[in-house]
Tab-separated table of C-alpha atoms in Angstrom:
chain	number	residue	atom	x	y	z
A	186	MET	CA	50.070	-10.276	-27.392
A	187	LYS	CA	49.369	-8.036	-30.318
A	188	TYR	CA	45.897	-9.578	-30.552
A	189	VAL	CA	45.120	-9.138	-26.833
A	190	TYR	CA	46.035	-5.391	-26.720
A	191	LEU	CA	44.123	-4.518	-29.804
A	192	LEU	CA	41.126	-6.423	-28.687
A	193	LEU	CA	41.190	-4.613	-25.298
A	194	LEU	CA	41.739	-1.293	-26.918
A	195	CYS	CA	38.758	-1.656	-29.209
A	196	CYS	CA	36.647	-3.015	-26.392
A	197	VAL	CA	37.496	0.021	-24.146
A	198	LEU	CA	36.913	2.708	-26.917
A	199	THR	CA	33.517	1.127	-27.561
A	200	ALA	CA	32.565	0.661	-23.912
A	201	CYS	CA	33.265	4.216	-22.963
A	202	SER	CA	30.567	5.452	-25.301
A	203	ASN	CA	27.907	3.211	-24.170
A	204	VAL	CA	28.263	2.251	-20.451
A	205	GLU	CA	30.707	2.489	-17.601
A	206	GLU	CA	32.594	-0.889	-17.368
A	207	SER	CA	35.554	-2.228	-15.381
A	208	GLN	CA	38.911	-0.928	-16.775
A	209	LEU	CA	40.728	-3.603	-18.729
A	210	HIS	CA	43.518	-1.659	-20.367
A	211	ALA	CA	46.895	-0.740	-18.714
A	212	ASP	CA	47.851	2.818	-18.394
A	213	ILE	CA	48.962	3.107	-22.025
A	214	THR	CA	48.000	6.343	-24.071
A	215	ALA	CA	47.726	5.803	-27.835
A	216	THR	CA	45.596	7.683	-30.366
A	217	SER	CA	45.699	5.035	-33.136
A	218	LYS	CA	46.745	1.593	-34.153
A	219	GLU	CA	49.759	3.020	-35.959
A	220	ALA	CA	50.973	4.852	-32.907
A	221	ILE	CA	50.838	1.711	-30.813
A	222	GLU	CA	52.585	-0.418	-33.397
A	223	ASN	CA	55.363	2.234	-33.717
A	224	SER	CA	55.964	2.421	-29.976
A	225	LYS	CA	59.411	1.499	-28.722
A	226	ASP	CA	57.642	-0.035	-25.674
A	227	LEU	CA	55.475	-2.309	-27.702
A	228	ALA	CA	56.335	-5.542	-26.007
A	229	ALA	CA	55.826	-4.244	-22.529
A	230	ALA	CA	52.521	-2.617	-23.601
A	231	TYR	CA	51.196	-5.745	-24.907
A	232	ALA	CA	52.435	-7.765	-21.863
A	233	ASN	CA	50.728	-5.241	-19.525
A	234	ALA	CA	47.383	-5.345	-21.396
A	235	TYR	CA	47.443	-9.169	-21.359
A	236	GLU	CA	48.092	-9.097	-17.626
A	237	HIS	CA	45.157	-6.702	-17.056
A	238	ALA	CA	42.606	-8.901	-18.945
A	239	SER	CA	40.264	-11.099	-17.078
A	240	PRO	CA	40.504	-14.884	-18.065
A	241	LEU	CA	37.248	-15.099	-19.734
A	242	GLN	CA	37.752	-11.904	-21.905
A	243	LEU	CA	40.530	-13.781	-23.776
A	244	PHE	CA	38.007	-16.365	-25.197
A	245	PHE	CA	36.643	-14.244	-28.067
A	246	LYS	CA	38.232	-12.929	-31.158
A	247	GLU	CA	39.299	-9.407	-31.740
A	248	HIS	CA	36.639	-6.558	-32.357
A	249	GLU	CA	35.469	-6.481	-35.957
A	250	THR	CA	37.182	-9.581	-37.188
A	251	LYS	CA	35.920	-12.165	-39.604
A	252	ALA	CA	37.002	-15.702	-39.058
A	253	THR	CA	36.397	-18.636	-41.446
A	254	PHE	CA	36.021	-22.198	-40.483
A	255	VAL	CA	36.632	-25.174	-42.767
A	256	GLY	CA	34.280	-28.099	-42.255
A	257	GLU	CA	34.258	-31.829	-42.762
A	258	GLY	CA	31.513	-34.262	-42.570
A	259	ASN	CA	28.609	-32.052	-43.524
A	260	GLU	CA	27.890	-29.430	-46.150
A	261	PHE	CA	27.070	-26.811	-43.423
A	262	ALA	CA	30.001	-27.415	-41.245
A	263	SER	CA	32.062	-24.716	-42.973
A	264	PHE	CA	31.091	-21.318	-41.827
A	265	SER	CA	32.263	-17.655	-41.246
A	266	GLU	CA	32.122	-15.963	-37.942
A	267	GLU	CA	32.074	-12.127	-37.330
A	268	THR	CA	32.883	-10.746	-33.845
A	269	VAL	CA	31.770	-7.371	-32.610
A	270	TRP	CA	32.492	-6.110	-28.999
A	271	LEU	CA	29.535	-3.989	-27.957
A	272	THR	CA	31.221	-3.135	-24.624
A	273	ASP	CA	34.254	-4.815	-22.834
A	274	HIS	CA	31.783	-7.363	-21.310
A	275	ILE	CA	29.303	-7.810	-24.131
A	276	VAL	CA	30.135	-9.519	-27.396
A	277	GLN	CA	28.020	-10.272	-30.377
A	278	THR	CA	28.904	-12.942	-33.022
A	279	SER	CA	27.265	-13.779	-36.370
A	280	ILE	CA	27.707	-16.982	-38.014
A	281	ASP	CA	26.985	-17.879	-41.748
A	282	ASN	CA	27.143	-21.462	-42.716
A	283	GLY	CA	25.463	-21.079	-46.219
A	284	GLY	CA	22.167	-22.326	-44.926
A	285	VAL	CA	21.350	-19.985	-42.035
A	286	PHE	CA	22.710	-16.701	-40.584
A	287	MET	CA	22.656	-16.859	-36.797
A	288	TYR	CA	23.276	-14.046	-34.209
A	289	SER	CA	24.499	-14.656	-30.748
A	290	VAL	CA	25.101	-12.146	-27.852
A	291	TYR	CA	27.219	-13.004	-24.805
A	292	ARG	CA	27.698	-11.499	-21.463
A	293	ILE	CA	31.057	-11.804	-19.660
A	294	THR	CA	30.757	-11.857	-15.875
A	295	ASP	CA	33.363	-12.476	-13.179
A	296	GLU	CA	32.410	-16.204	-13.254
A	297	ALA	CA	31.103	-17.140	-16.677
A	298	ILE	CA	30.433	-16.359	-20.310
A	299	GLU	CA	26.682	-16.230	-20.658
A	300	LEU	CA	24.730	-16.784	-23.984
A	301	VAL	CA	21.797	-14.440	-23.609
A	302	TYR	CA	20.558	-14.100	-27.114
A	303	GLU	CA	20.394	-16.543	-30.168
A	304	GLY	CA	18.343	-15.973	-33.305
A	305	VAL	CA	18.321	-15.286	-37.062
A	306	THR	CA	17.247	-11.623	-36.446
A	307	GLU	CA	19.938	-9.076	-35.695
A	308	PRO	CA	19.527	-7.821	-32.142
A	309	THR	CA	18.793	-4.093	-31.831
A	310	MET	CA	18.734	-4.004	-27.967
A	311	THR	CA	20.540	-1.477	-25.954
A	312	VAL	CA	23.374	-2.415	-23.558
A	313	GLY	CA	20.795	-1.988	-20.621
A	314	ASP	CA	18.428	-4.383	-22.294
A	315	ILE	CA	21.092	-7.083	-22.843
A	316	ALA	CA	22.099	-6.694	-19.222
A	317	LYS	CA	18.521	-7.777	-18.263
A	318	LEU	CA	18.258	-10.795	-20.520
A	319	PRO	CA	18.053	-14.248	-18.941
A	320	VAL	CA	20.737	-16.846	-19.551
A	321	ILE	CA	20.140	-19.256	-22.230
A	322	GLU	CA	23.335	-21.285	-21.643
A	323	LEU	CA	26.729	-20.925	-20.093
A	324	TYR	CA	29.270	-20.899	-22.884
A	325	LEU	CA	32.387	-21.220	-20.527
A	326	ALA	CA	32.932	-20.812	-16.843
A	327	LEU	CA	35.661	-20.668	-14.202
A	328	PRO	CA	37.660	-22.072	-12.949
A	329	ILE	CA	39.491	-23.111	-16.159
A	330	GLU	CA	40.513	-26.428	-14.833
A	331	GLN	CA	39.752	-30.138	-15.752
A	332	GLY	CA	36.552	-31.405	-14.312
A	333	THR	CA	34.737	-27.852	-14.017
A	334	SER	CA	31.144	-28.332	-15.231
A	335	PHE	CA	28.665	-25.701	-16.414
A	336	GLY	CA	25.206	-26.759	-17.569
A	337	ALA	CA	25.592	-29.820	-19.813
A	338	TRP	CA	29.281	-29.000	-20.567
A	339	THR	CA	32.417	-30.158	-18.725
A	340	ILE	CA	35.934	-29.070	-19.139
A	341	THR	CA	37.753	-32.272	-20.065
A	342	ASP	CA	41.354	-31.030	-20.809
A	343	VAL	CA	43.238	-27.704	-20.430
A	344	ASN	CA	46.414	-28.667	-22.194
A	345	SER	CA	45.358	-30.068	-25.529
A	346	THR	CA	47.291	-29.455	-28.851
A	347	VAL	CA	45.053	-28.786	-31.656
A	348	ASP	CA	46.141	-28.557	-35.370
A	349	THR	CA	43.953	-26.318	-37.623
A	350	PRO	CA	44.541	-24.846	-41.033
A	351	PHE	CA	45.281	-21.620	-39.371
A	352	LYS	CA	47.942	-22.816	-37.118
A	353	ARG	CA	48.876	-25.461	-34.378
A	354	PHE	CA	47.545	-24.344	-30.976
A	355	THR	CA	48.883	-25.580	-27.538
A	356	ASP	CA	47.364	-25.198	-24.068
A	357	VAL	CA	43.940	-25.575	-25.676
A	358	ILE	CA	40.896	-26.045	-23.457
A	359	GLU	CA	38.484	-28.816	-24.421
A	360	VAL	CA	34.888	-28.789	-23.298
A	361	MET	CA	32.557	-31.804	-23.905
A	362	LYS	CA	28.738	-32.361	-23.835
A	363	GLU	CA	27.453	-35.917	-24.028
A	364	THR	CA	23.911	-37.200	-24.855
A	365	ASP	CA	22.621	-40.612	-25.577
A	366	ASP	CA	24.419	-41.038	-28.953
A	367	THR	CA	26.366	-37.837	-29.482
A	368	LYS	CA	29.409	-36.266	-28.092
A	369	SER	CA	30.030	-32.587	-28.741
A	370	TYR	CA	33.395	-30.969	-28.262
A	371	ARG	CA	34.479	-27.303	-28.342
A	372	TYR	CA	38.165	-26.231	-28.306
A	373	PHE	CA	39.081	-22.727	-27.092
A	374	ALA	CA	42.538	-20.927	-27.320
A	375	PRO	CA	43.313	-18.025	-25.128
A	376	GLY	CA	43.477	-14.901	-27.346
A	377	PHE	CA	41.521	-16.630	-30.182
A	378	GLY	CA	38.362	-18.098	-28.613
A	379	LEU	CA	36.737	-20.990	-30.392
A	380	ILE	CA	39.149	-22.589	-32.831
A	381	LYS	CA	37.481	-26.002	-33.482
A	382	GLN	CA	34.253	-27.863	-32.779
A	383	VAL	CA	33.451	-31.522	-33.294
A	384	GLU	CA	30.340	-33.702	-33.077
A	385	SER	CA	30.625	-37.475	-33.024
A	386	MET	CA	27.433	-39.477	-33.459
A	387	GLU	CA	26.969	-43.091	-33.228
A	388	THR	CA	24.863	-44.771	-35.911
A	389	ASN	CA	23.940	-48.361	-36.425
A	390	GLU	CA	26.768	-48.872	-38.739
A	391	ASN	CA	29.628	-46.466	-37.889
A	392	LEU	CA	30.702	-43.324	-36.122
A	393	LEU	CA	29.904	-40.111	-37.947
A	394	GLU	CA	32.049	-37.125	-37.169
A	395	ILE	CA	31.351	-33.513	-38.169
A	396	SER	CA	34.057	-30.943	-37.542
A	397	SER	CA	34.808	-27.276	-38.111
A	398	SER	CA	38.366	-25.876	-37.794
A	399	LEU	CA	39.723	-22.413	-37.845
A	400	GLU	CA	41.156	-21.589	-41.311
A	401	GLU	CA	41.664	-17.719	-41.455
A	402	ILE	CA	41.177	-14.645	-39.457
A	403	LEU	CA	40.677	-11.309	-41.291
A	404	TYR	CA	41.194	-8.050	-39.471
A	405	LYS	CA	39.393	-4.783	-40.481
């Protein structure tokens, strides 16, 4: 719950200075992280904030965090991921795998998470510009239940248990995309977003698997 409330607090503070967005946070007044952490009603505050979040807002990491993923099967499978909430419905991530630095921008709507920008150049668009961008790909969509399809992806499980170097996650959502010789999997945990991704490729001789698993999250 701590993660969810701090995430929502950061998002709301950022959003208020840029654009009017729907209210996420509960009626909780706090002037700093320390004040929240010292509150006698801490557990109730977190529970209330979690309750007021929309389902899709829980599938990104906290504002201004840096996560590291450990990879297997490929030298570029390990990477770092930085997350910045531009508003409570627009999220930017930047990924560095040692070979390329990639920026992505996502819009969270009532029905889906939309990937609207992806490139090696850091975006300098306004919130208004981002709102007008066409959808490149749906990243995740409602309803969160087995069988839901969005683009080339399908939710194949909503109760997976996934072990990562960071921790064991339960109630994980598994989504899968399949091509002629490759199966791609993404694993999402509420409150943490992406925790693991896997690509399985069939070759003439064997099955090649490349995976990236959450190892650490650093909070600013």
